[in-house]
Amino acid sequence: MLILIIILSYFGVLMIISHFTSKNSSDDSFYTGDRKSPWAIVAFGMIGAVVSGVTFVSIPGMVGNNYFYYLQFVFGNVVGYIFITYVLIPIYYDLKLVSIYTYLETRFGIKTYKTGSLFFLISQSFGAALRLLLAAKILQYAVFDTFNIPFYLTVLIILILIWLYTNKSGIKTIVWTDTLQTLFLLTAAIVSIYVVKDALDLSFSETITSVTKHEYFKVFDWDFNSGSNFFKQFISGILIAVAMIGLDQNMMQKTLTCKNKKEAQRNILTFSIFLAITQFLFLGLGVMLYLYAEKFGIQLQVENGKFINTDALFPMLSLEYFGTIASISFILGITAASFSSVDSALTALTTSFTHDFLDIQHKNSKEKKRLKNIVLFGFSILIFLIIMLFAESKGDVISTIFKVAGYTYGPLLGLYLFGIFTKIKIKDAAVPYICILMPLLTYYLNYIFLIKFSFDLGFMNILVNALLTILSLIIVTEKNEK
């Protein structure tokens, strides 16, 4: 009951923030935040949106099977953020975009524009649903099972709560609520580290030594056939950062609420540094969780020499072993993470669909509000249905999200790279077919490499996908270009 009261109180704070941020809102506040957001607030809040409930529990858990190899991916991310800062941000601001996929219409044509937006809608819907799925399962176990509330109702309750505080002012509200949610998320991680440190009877210096000297503290994997090979992880880290942040309406919509291009660039650079530190913190926490389980004889499920259902490790220890304060902190952290990732995703999905397919910018005020409400409700239902579809899934969800992103964002990445670094004109009508066929071909190639050569593309599927897309675009160039 105490945890439920705390969650409701937390939601009340979000509603208060929504009330104050929605004052003096215009028709476009939902989409642009009136372009008045302080860049430092946006940068801090974006950490919560990127980390999400998935990262919150998946990164600590994955350490048992994948060591610190994820850090190779993080190093690549930082390079990707530099590309976003100095290449993509200037393009978006110079064109004064609301939906970033409008660039594709300017560069290639209407069908390419619609195709790019559609691929974002598909990818973001699945990504948001999988992120919320994990958080909803934890809240179900920690809170709602006590009241015999079924899982589907738990998900509906979360989506309704998110709708209540985002519906009126959208991104204008989310910029500020995400800041609060990031604070709670980081606090939960720090509290957990402190609790484990005390339980293991370690000082802070001894804690650092225990993590860095542990057998799991392996940062670089040089096995070229492995999916976690350094070059695969680093290059895919660059590309996935560009695709999932720079070509993602969700993340860029927040950045585009900054007052000008310079502040938006400061936002991305600052965010990239803090995010890398945060992810390192969660990896270190993962080692400490396994140390804790080992010391106190907690049996973890193992199959074929690998830990299974690693996403359950952090929630299980926090809720059953770490005590009341840590449990409450964890619940607030996972609630903040789930709200932070899904509220902005729903706003971005609504923005992209209404601008890219309904031409909402040319509607009157009453029609804008009606369409926005219908689309926001529709995507809430879609996310609910996807969650129900994957409700029985197990394993670390974060790997699944990045693999799916490789297939859905690959064509987008290819389109933008081709558009930015060449001036070649293409046959606009051919683009939808290319963007459907290339992910299928990438999947088939990965399957062949695994069967024939035991070579796993891993997260590198996004590079293969993007390159195949670019090669296909070269083939369909206009005759006069050839």
Coordinates of C-alpha atoms in Angstrom, one line a residue:
M1 CA 0.0 0.0 0.0
L2 CA 2.9 2.4 0.8
I3 CA 4.4 1.9 -2.6
L4 CA 1.1 2.5 -4.3
I5 CA 0.6 5.8 -2.3
I6 CA 4.2 6.9 -3.4
I7 CA 3.4 6.1 -7.0
L8 CA 0.2 8.1 -6.9
S9 CA 2.0 11.0 -5.2
Y10 CA 4.6 10.9 -7.9
F11 CA 1.9 11.0 -10.5
G12 CA 0.4 14.0 -8.7
V13 CA 3.7 15.9 -9.0
L14 CA 3.7 15.2 -12.8
M15 CA 0.1 16.6 -13.0
I16 CA 1.2 19.7 -11.2
I17 CA 4.1 20.2 -13.6
S18 CA 1.7 19.6 -16.5
H19 CA -0.7 22.3 -15.1
F20 CA 2.0 25.0 -14.9
T21 CA 3.7 24.2 -18.2
S22 CA 0.4 24.1 -20.1
K23 CA -0.4 27.7 -19.3
N24 CA -0.4 30.1 -22.2
S25 CA 0.1 27.2 -24.6
S26 CA -0.5 27.7 -28.3
D27 CA -1.7 25.2 -31.0
D28 CA 1.9 24.3 -31.7
S29 CA 3.1 24.0 -28.1
F30 CA 2.3 20.2 -28.1
Y31 CA 4.8 19.8 -31.0
T32 CA 7.5 22.5 -30.6
G33 CA 7.3 23.5 -27.0
D34 CA 7.2 27.1 -28.4
R35 CA 11.0 26.6 -29.0
K36 CA 11.8 28.1 -25.5
S37 CA 13.2 25.2 -23.6
P38 CA 16.5 25.7 -21.7
W39 CA 19.1 23.5 -23.3
A40 CA 20.5 22.2 -20.0
I41 CA 17.1 21.1 -18.9
V42 CA 16.5 19.3 -22.2
A43 CA 19.9 17.6 -22.0
F44 CA 19.4 16.2 -18.5
G45 CA 15.8 15.1 -19.2
M46 CA 16.9 13.2 -22.4
I47 CA 19.0 10.9 -20.2
G48 CA 15.8 9.5 -18.7
A49 CA 14.2 9.0 -22.1
V50 CA 17.2 7.2 -23.5
V51 CA 17.9 5.1 -20.4
S52 CA 14.3 4.0 -20.0
G53 CA 13.1 1.1 -17.9
V54 CA 14.8 -1.3 -20.3
T55 CA 18.3 0.1 -19.7
F56 CA 17.5 0.5 -16.1
V57 CA 17.3 -3.2 -15.5
S58 CA 18.8 -4.8 -18.7
I59 CA 22.3 -3.2 -18.5
P60 CA 23.0 -4.4 -14.9
G61 CA 21.6 -7.8 -15.7
M62 CA 23.5 -8.3 -19.0
V63 CA 26.9 -8.0 -17.3
G64 CA 26.7 -11.6 -16.2
N65 CA 26.7 -12.9 -19.8
N66 CA 28.3 -10.0 -21.7
Y67 CA 30.7 -8.5 -19.2
F68 CA 31.4 -4.8 -19.9
Y69 CA 31.3 -5.3 -23.7
Y70 CA 28.4 -2.9 -23.9
L71 CA 30.8 -0.1 -23.1
Q72 CA 32.3 -0.6 -26.6
F73 CA 28.9 0.3 -28.0
V74 CA 28.7 3.4 -25.7
F75 CA 32.1 4.6 -27.0
G76 CA 30.6 4.4 -30.5
N77 CA 27.5 6.3 -29.3
V78 CA 29.7 9.3 -28.3
V79 CA 31.1 9.6 -31.9
G80 CA 27.6 9.3 -33.3
Y81 CA 26.4 12.2 -31.1
I82 CA 29.2 14.4 -32.5
F83 CA 27.9 13.6 -36.0
I84 CA 24.4 14.6 -34.8
T85 CA 25.6 17.8 -33.3
Y86 CA 27.6 19.2 -36.3
V87 CA 25.8 17.6 -39.3
L88 CA 22.1 16.9 -38.5
I89 CA 21.2 19.7 -36.0
P90 CA 22.2 22.5 -38.5
I91 CA 20.1 20.8 -41.2
Y92 CA 17.0 20.6 -39.0
Y93 CA 17.3 24.2 -37.7
D94 CA 18.1 25.7 -41.1
L95 CA 15.0 24.0 -42.5
K96 CA 12.9 25.0 -39.4
L97 CA 11.5 21.4 -39.2
V98 CA 8.8 20.2 -36.8
S99 CA 8.8 16.6 -38.2
I100 CA 12.4 15.8 -39.1
Y101 CA 11.3 13.5 -42.0
T102 CA 10.2 16.6 -44.0
Y103 CA 13.9 16.7 -45.0
L104 CA 13.3 13.6 -47.1
E105 CA 10.6 15.3 -49.1
T106 CA 12.9 18.3 -49.7
R107 CA 15.8 16.1 -50.8
F108 CA 14.1 13.2 -52.6
G109 CA 10.3 13.5 -52.9
I110 CA 6.9 12.8 -51.3
K111 CA 7.1 9.0 -51.4
T112 CA 10.5 8.9 -49.8
Y113 CA 9.3 11.3 -47.1
K114 CA 6.2 9.1 -46.3
T115 CA 8.3 6.0 -46.3
G116 CA 10.8 7.4 -43.9
S117 CA 8.1 8.6 -41.5
L118 CA 6.4 5.2 -41.7
F119 CA 9.5 3.3 -40.8
F120 CA 9.9 5.6 -37.8
L121 CA 6.3 5.0 -36.7
I122 CA 6.8 1.2 -36.9
S123 CA 10.1 1.2 -35.1
Q124 CA 9.1 3.7 -32.4
S125 CA 5.8 1.9 -31.7
F126 CA 7.6 -1.4 -31.1
G127 CA 10.5 0.2 -29.2
A128 CA 8.1 2.1 -26.8
A129 CA 6.0 -0.9 -26.3
L130 CA 8.9 -3.2 -25.4
R131 CA 10.3 -0.5 -23.0
L132 CA 7.0 -0.2 -21.2
L133 CA 6.4 -4.0 -21.2
L134 CA 9.4 -4.5 -18.9
A135 CA 8.5 -1.7 -16.5
A136 CA 4.9 -2.8 -16.4
K137 CA 5.9 -6.4 -15.5
I138 CA 8.0 -5.1 -12.6
L139 CA 5.2 -2.8 -11.3
Q140 CA 2.8 -5.8 -11.7
Y141 CA 5.0 -7.9 -9.5
A142 CA 5.8 -5.2 -6.9
V143 CA 2.4 -3.5 -6.6
F144 CA -0.6 -4.7 -8.7
D145 CA -0.5 -8.4 -8.0
T146 CA -1.2 -7.6 -4.3
F147 CA -4.5 -6.1 -5.4
N148 CA -5.3 -9.0 -7.9
I149 CA -5.2 -6.5 -10.8
P150 CA -4.6 -8.3 -14.1
F151 CA -1.6 -7.4 -16.2
Y152 CA -3.6 -5.9 -19.1
L153 CA -5.3 -3.5 -16.7
T154 CA -1.9 -2.5 -15.2
V155 CA -0.7 -1.5 -18.7
L156 CA -4.0 0.4 -19.4
I157 CA -3.6 2.3 -16.1
I158 CA 0.0 3.4 -16.9
L159 CA -1.0 4.5 -20.4
I160 CA -4.0 6.5 -19.1
L161 CA -1.8 8.2 -16.5
I162 CA 0.7 9.2 -19.2
W163 CA -2.1 10.4 -21.4
L164 CA -3.5 12.6 -18.6
Y165 CA -0.3 14.7 -18.2
T166 CA 0.9 14.8 -21.8
N167 CA -2.4 15.4 -23.7
K168 CA -2.6 19.1 -23.3
S169 CA 0.9 20.5 -24.0
G170 CA 2.8 17.5 -25.2
I171 CA 6.5 18.1 -25.6
K172 CA 6.3 21.4 -23.7
T173 CA 5.4 19.5 -20.6
I174 CA 7.6 16.5 -21.3
V175 CA 10.8 18.5 -21.3
W176 CA 10.2 19.4 -17.7
T177 CA 8.7 16.1 -16.5
D178 CA 11.6 14.2 -18.0
T179 CA 14.0 16.2 -15.9
L180 CA 12.2 15.0 -12.7
Q181 CA 12.1 11.5 -14.0
T182 CA 15.8 11.4 -14.8
L183 CA 16.5 12.6 -11.3
F184 CA 14.5 9.7 -9.7
L185 CA 16.1 7.2 -12.1
L186 CA 19.6 8.2 -11.2
T187 CA 18.8 8.4 -7.5
A188 CA 17.5 4.8 -7.6
A189 CA 20.8 3.6 -9.1
I190 CA 22.9 5.4 -6.6
V191 CA 20.8 4.2 -3.6
S192 CA 21.1 0.6 -4.9
I193 CA 24.9 1.0 -5.2
Y194 CA 25.1 2.3 -1.7
V195 CA 23.0 -0.5 -0.3
V196 CA 25.1 -3.2 -2.0
K197 CA 28.3 -1.5 -0.9
D198 CA 27.2 -1.6 2.7
A199 CA 26.0 -5.2 2.5
L200 CA 29.3 -6.3 1.0
D201 CA 31.1 -4.2 3.8
L202 CA 33.1 -2.2 1.3
S203 CA 34.4 1.3 1.3
F204 CA 33.9 3.4 -1.9
S205 CA 37.5 2.8 -2.9
E206 CA 37.1 -0.9 -2.3
T207 CA 33.9 -0.9 -4.2
I208 CA 35.6 0.6 -7.3
T209 CA 38.5 -2.0 -6.9
S210 CA 36.0 -4.9 -6.6
V211 CA 34.3 -3.8 -9.8
T212 CA 37.4 -3.1 -11.9
K213 CA 39.2 -6.3 -10.7
H214 CA 36.2 -8.6 -11.3
E215 CA 36.2 -11.2 -14.0
Y216 CA 33.2 -9.4 -15.6
F217 CA 35.2 -6.2 -16.1
K218 CA 36.1 -7.1 -19.7
V219 CA 35.6 -4.1 -21.9
F220 CA 37.0 -5.2 -25.3
D221 CA 36.1 -8.3 -27.2
W222 CA 38.5 -9.0 -30.1
D223 CA 36.9 -12.3 -31.3
F224 CA 35.8 -11.3 -34.9
N225 CA 33.1 -14.0 -35.1
S226 CA 31.4 -12.8 -31.9
G227 CA 28.4 -10.5 -32.0
S228 CA 30.1 -8.4 -29.3
N229 CA 33.4 -7.9 -31.2
F230 CA 34.9 -4.4 -30.6
F231 CA 34.6 -3.2 -34.2
K232 CA 31.1 -4.5 -34.6
Q233 CA 30.0 -2.8 -31.3
F234 CA 31.9 0.4 -31.9
I235 CA 30.7 1.0 -35.5
S236 CA 27.1 -0.1 -34.7
G237 CA 27.2 2.2 -31.7
I238 CA 28.0 5.1 -34.0
L239 CA 25.3 4.2 -36.5
I240 CA 22.6 3.3 -33.9
A241 CA 23.2 6.6 -32.1
V242 CA 22.8 8.5 -35.3
A243 CA 19.7 6.5 -36.2
M244 CA 18.0 6.2 -32.9
I245 CA 18.8 9.7 -31.7
G246 CA 19.6 11.8 -34.7
L247 CA 17.0 10.3 -37.1
D248 CA 14.4 9.7 -34.3
Q249 CA 11.5 12.2 -34.1
N250 CA 11.2 11.3 -30.4
M251 CA 14.7 12.5 -29.4
M252 CA 15.1 15.3 -32.0
Q253 CA 11.7 16.8 -31.1
K254 CA 13.0 17.6 -27.6
T255 CA 16.2 19.1 -29.1
L256 CA 14.3 21.2 -31.5
T257 CA 12.5 22.9 -28.6
C258 CA 15.8 24.7 -27.7
K259 CA 15.9 28.4 -28.6
N260 CA 18.4 28.1 -31.4
K261 CA 20.9 25.9 -33.2
K262 CA 23.8 26.7 -30.8
E263 CA 21.8 25.8 -27.7
A264 CA 20.6 22.6 -29.4
Q265 CA 24.2 21.6 -30.1
R266 CA 25.2 22.3 -26.5
N267 CA 22.3 20.1 -25.5
I268 CA 23.4 17.1 -27.5
L269 CA 27.1 17.3 -26.5
T270 CA 26.3 17.7 -22.8
F271 CA 23.7 14.9 -23.0
S272 CA 26.2 12.5 -24.7
I273 CA 28.7 12.9 -21.8
F274 CA 26.2 12.5 -19.0
L275 CA 24.6 9.5 -20.8
A276 CA 28.0 7.7 -21.2
I277 CA 28.7 8.2 -17.4
T278 CA 25.2 7.0 -16.5
Q279 CA 25.6 3.8 -18.6
F280 CA 29.0 3.1 -17.0
L281 CA 27.3 3.5 -13.6
F282 CA 24.7 0.9 -14.5
L283 CA 27.3 -1.5 -15.7
G284 CA 29.2 -1.1 -12.5
L285 CA 26.0 -1.7 -10.6
G286 CA 25.6 -4.9 -12.5
V287 CA 28.9 -6.3 -11.2
M288 CA 27.9 -5.4 -7.7
L289 CA 24.5 -7.2 -8.0
Y290 CA 26.3 -10.4 -9.1
L291 CA 28.7 -10.0 -6.2
Y292 CA 25.8 -9.6 -3.8
A293 CA 24.0 -12.7 -5.1
E294 CA 27.3 -14.7 -4.8
K295 CA 28.0 -13.6 -1.3
F296 CA 24.5 -14.3 0.1
G297 CA 24.0 -17.6 -1.8
I298 CA 21.2 -16.4 -4.0
Q299 CA 20.6 -19.0 -6.7
L300 CA 20.3 -17.5 -10.2
Q301 CA 18.9 -19.4 -13.2
V302 CA 21.5 -20.8 -15.5
E303 CA 21.1 -22.7 -18.8
N304 CA 24.0 -23.9 -21.0
G305 CA 26.4 -22.0 -18.9
K306 CA 24.6 -18.7 -19.3
F307 CA 22.4 -16.7 -16.9
I308 CA 18.8 -16.6 -18.1
N309 CA 16.1 -13.9 -17.6
T310 CA 18.9 -11.5 -16.6
D311 CA 16.3 -8.6 -16.7
A312 CA 14.8 -10.1 -13.4
L313 CA 18.1 -9.8 -11.4
F314 CA 17.9 -6.1 -10.4
P315 CA 14.2 -6.0 -9.6
M316 CA 14.4 -9.3 -7.6
L317 CA 17.2 -8.1 -5.4
S318 CA 15.8 -4.6 -4.9
L319 CA 12.3 -5.8 -4.0
E320 CA 13.2 -8.9 -1.9
Y321 CA 16.6 -8.3 -0.4
F322 CA 17.7 -4.6 -0.3
G323 CA 15.1 -3.3 2.3
T324 CA 12.3 -0.8 2.2
I325 CA 14.2 2.4 1.2
A326 CA 15.9 0.7 -1.7
S327 CA 12.6 -1.0 -2.8
I328 CA 10.8 2.3 -2.8
S329 CA 13.7 4.0 -4.6
F330 CA 13.7 1.2 -7.2
I331 CA 9.9 1.4 -7.8
L332 CA 10.2 5.2 -8.3
G333 CA 13.1 4.7 -10.6
I334 CA 11.4 2.2 -12.8
T335 CA 8.2 4.2 -12.8
A336 CA 10.1 7.3 -13.8
A337 CA 12.0 5.4 -16.5
S338 CA 8.8 3.9 -18.0
F339 CA 6.9 7.2 -17.9
S340 CA 9.9 9.1 -19.3
S341 CA 10.4 6.9 -22.3
V342 CA 6.8 6.3 -23.3
D343 CA 5.4 9.8 -22.8
S344 CA 7.9 11.3 -25.3
A345 CA 7.4 8.4 -27.7
L346 CA 3.7 8.9 -27.8
T347 CA 4.1 12.6 -28.4
A348 CA 6.7 11.9 -31.2
L349 CA 4.4 9.3 -32.8
T350 CA 1.5 11.8 -32.7
T351 CA 3.7 14.6 -34.1
S352 CA 5.1 12.5 -36.9
F353 CA 1.7 11.0 -38.0
T354 CA -0.3 14.3 -37.8
H355 CA 2.4 16.3 -39.7
D356 CA 3.6 13.7 -42.1
F357 CA 0.3 12.1 -43.0
L358 CA -2.6 14.4 -41.9
D359 CA -1.0 17.8 -42.9
I360 CA -2.1 19.1 -39.5
Q361 CA -0.1 22.4 -39.8
H362 CA -2.7 23.6 -42.4
K363 CA -5.8 22.8 -40.3
N364 CA -7.7 25.3 -38.1
S365 CA -7.3 25.3 -34.3
K366 CA -10.3 23.2 -33.6
E367 CA -9.4 20.6 -36.2
K368 CA -5.8 20.5 -34.9
K369 CA -6.9 19.6 -31.4
R370 CA -9.4 17.0 -32.6
L371 CA -6.9 15.2 -34.8
K372 CA -4.1 15.3 -32.2
N373 CA -6.4 13.7 -29.6
I374 CA -7.6 11.0 -32.0
V375 CA -4.0 10.1 -33.1
L376 CA -2.6 10.2 -29.5
F377 CA -5.4 7.8 -28.4
G378 CA -4.8 5.6 -31.4
F379 CA -1.1 5.1 -30.7
S380 CA -1.8 4.4 -27.0
I381 CA -4.0 1.6 -28.1
L382 CA -1.4 0.3 -30.6
I383 CA 1.3 0.2 -27.9
F384 CA -1.1 -1.6 -25.6
L385 CA -1.7 -4.3 -28.2
I386 CA 2.0 -4.7 -28.9
I387 CA 2.7 -5.1 -25.2
M388 CA 0.0 -7.8 -25.0
L389 CA 1.6 -9.6 -28.0
F390 CA 5.0 -9.8 -26.3
A391 CA 3.8 -10.2 -22.7
E392 CA 5.3 -13.7 -22.3
S393 CA 8.8 -12.8 -23.6
K394 CA 11.9 -13.3 -21.5
G395 CA 15.6 -12.3 -21.7
D396 CA 17.3 -9.0 -21.9
V397 CA 14.9 -6.7 -23.9
I398 CA 17.6 -4.1 -24.7
S399 CA 19.3 -6.4 -27.1
T400 CA 16.0 -7.1 -28.8
I401 CA 15.3 -3.4 -29.2
F402 CA 18.7 -2.7 -30.8
K403 CA 18.4 -5.6 -33.2
V404 CA 14.9 -4.5 -34.2
A405 CA 16.3 -1.0 -34.6
G406 CA 18.9 -2.3 -37.0
Y407 CA 16.2 -3.5 -39.4
T408 CA 13.8 -0.6 -39.1
Y409 CA 16.3 2.3 -38.8
G410 CA 18.7 0.9 -41.4
P411 CA 16.8 2.2 -44.4
L412 CA 16.4 5.6 -42.7
L413 CA 20.1 5.8 -42.0
G414 CA 20.9 4.9 -45.7
L415 CA 18.4 7.5 -47.0
Y416 CA 19.9 10.3 -44.8
L417 CA 23.5 9.5 -45.5
F418 CA 22.9 9.3 -49.2
G419 CA 20.9 12.5 -49.1
I420 CA 23.4 14.5 -47.0
F421 CA 26.7 13.3 -48.7
T422 CA 25.5 13.2 -52.3
K423 CA 23.5 15.5 -54.6
I424 CA 22.2 12.6 -56.7
K425 CA 18.6 12.5 -57.6
I426 CA 16.7 9.2 -57.4
K427 CA 13.5 7.7 -58.6
D428 CA 11.2 8.6 -55.7
A429 CA 8.7 5.9 -56.5
A430 CA 11.3 3.1 -56.0
V431 CA 12.2 4.0 -52.4
P432 CA 9.2 2.3 -50.6
Y433 CA 10.2 -1.0 -52.3
I434 CA 13.9 -0.6 -51.4
C435 CA 13.1 0.2 -47.8
I436 CA 11.0 -3.0 -47.4
L437 CA 13.3 -5.4 -49.3
M438 CA 16.7 -4.3 -47.8
P439 CA 15.8 -5.2 -44.1
L440 CA 14.5 -8.6 -45.4
L441 CA 17.8 -9.1 -47.3
T442 CA 19.8 -8.1 -44.3
Y443 CA 18.0 -10.7 -42.1
Y444 CA 18.6 -13.4 -44.7
L445 CA 22.3 -12.5 -44.9
N446 CA 22.7 -12.6 -41.2
Y447 CA 21.0 -16.1 -41.2
I448 CA 23.4 -17.3 -43.9
F449 CA 26.5 -16.0 -42.1
L450 CA 25.5 -17.7 -38.9
I451 CA 24.7 -21.1 -40.5
K452 CA 27.7 -21.2 -42.9
F453 CA 30.4 -19.3 -41.0
S454 CA 29.2 -19.0 -37.4
F455 CA 29.6 -15.3 -37.9
D456 CA 27.1 -13.1 -36.1
L457 CA 26.5 -9.6 -37.4
G458 CA 25.1 -8.6 -34.0
F459 CA 24.2 -4.9 -33.9
M460 CA 26.1 -4.5 -37.2
N461 CA 23.0 -5.4 -39.1
I462 CA 22.2 -1.7 -39.2
L463 CA 25.4 -1.0 -41.2
V464 CA 24.7 -3.8 -43.6
N465 CA 21.1 -2.6 -44.0
A466 CA 22.1 1.0 -44.6
L467 CA 24.8 0.0 -47.1
L468 CA 22.4 -2.2 -49.0
T469 CA 19.9 0.7 -49.1
I470 CA 22.5 3.1 -50.4
L471 CA 23.6 0.7 -53.1
S472 CA 20.0 0.3 -54.1
L473 CA 19.5 4.0 -54.3
I474 CA 22.5 4.3 -56.6
I475 CA 20.9 1.8 -58.9
V476 CA 17.6 3.8 -59.1
T477 CA 19.2 7.1 -59.8
E478 CA 17.5 9.3 -62.5
K479 CA 18.8 8.7 -66.0
N480 CA 20.2 12.2 -66.4
E481 CA 22.2 11.7 -63.1
K482 CA 23.8 8.6 -64.5

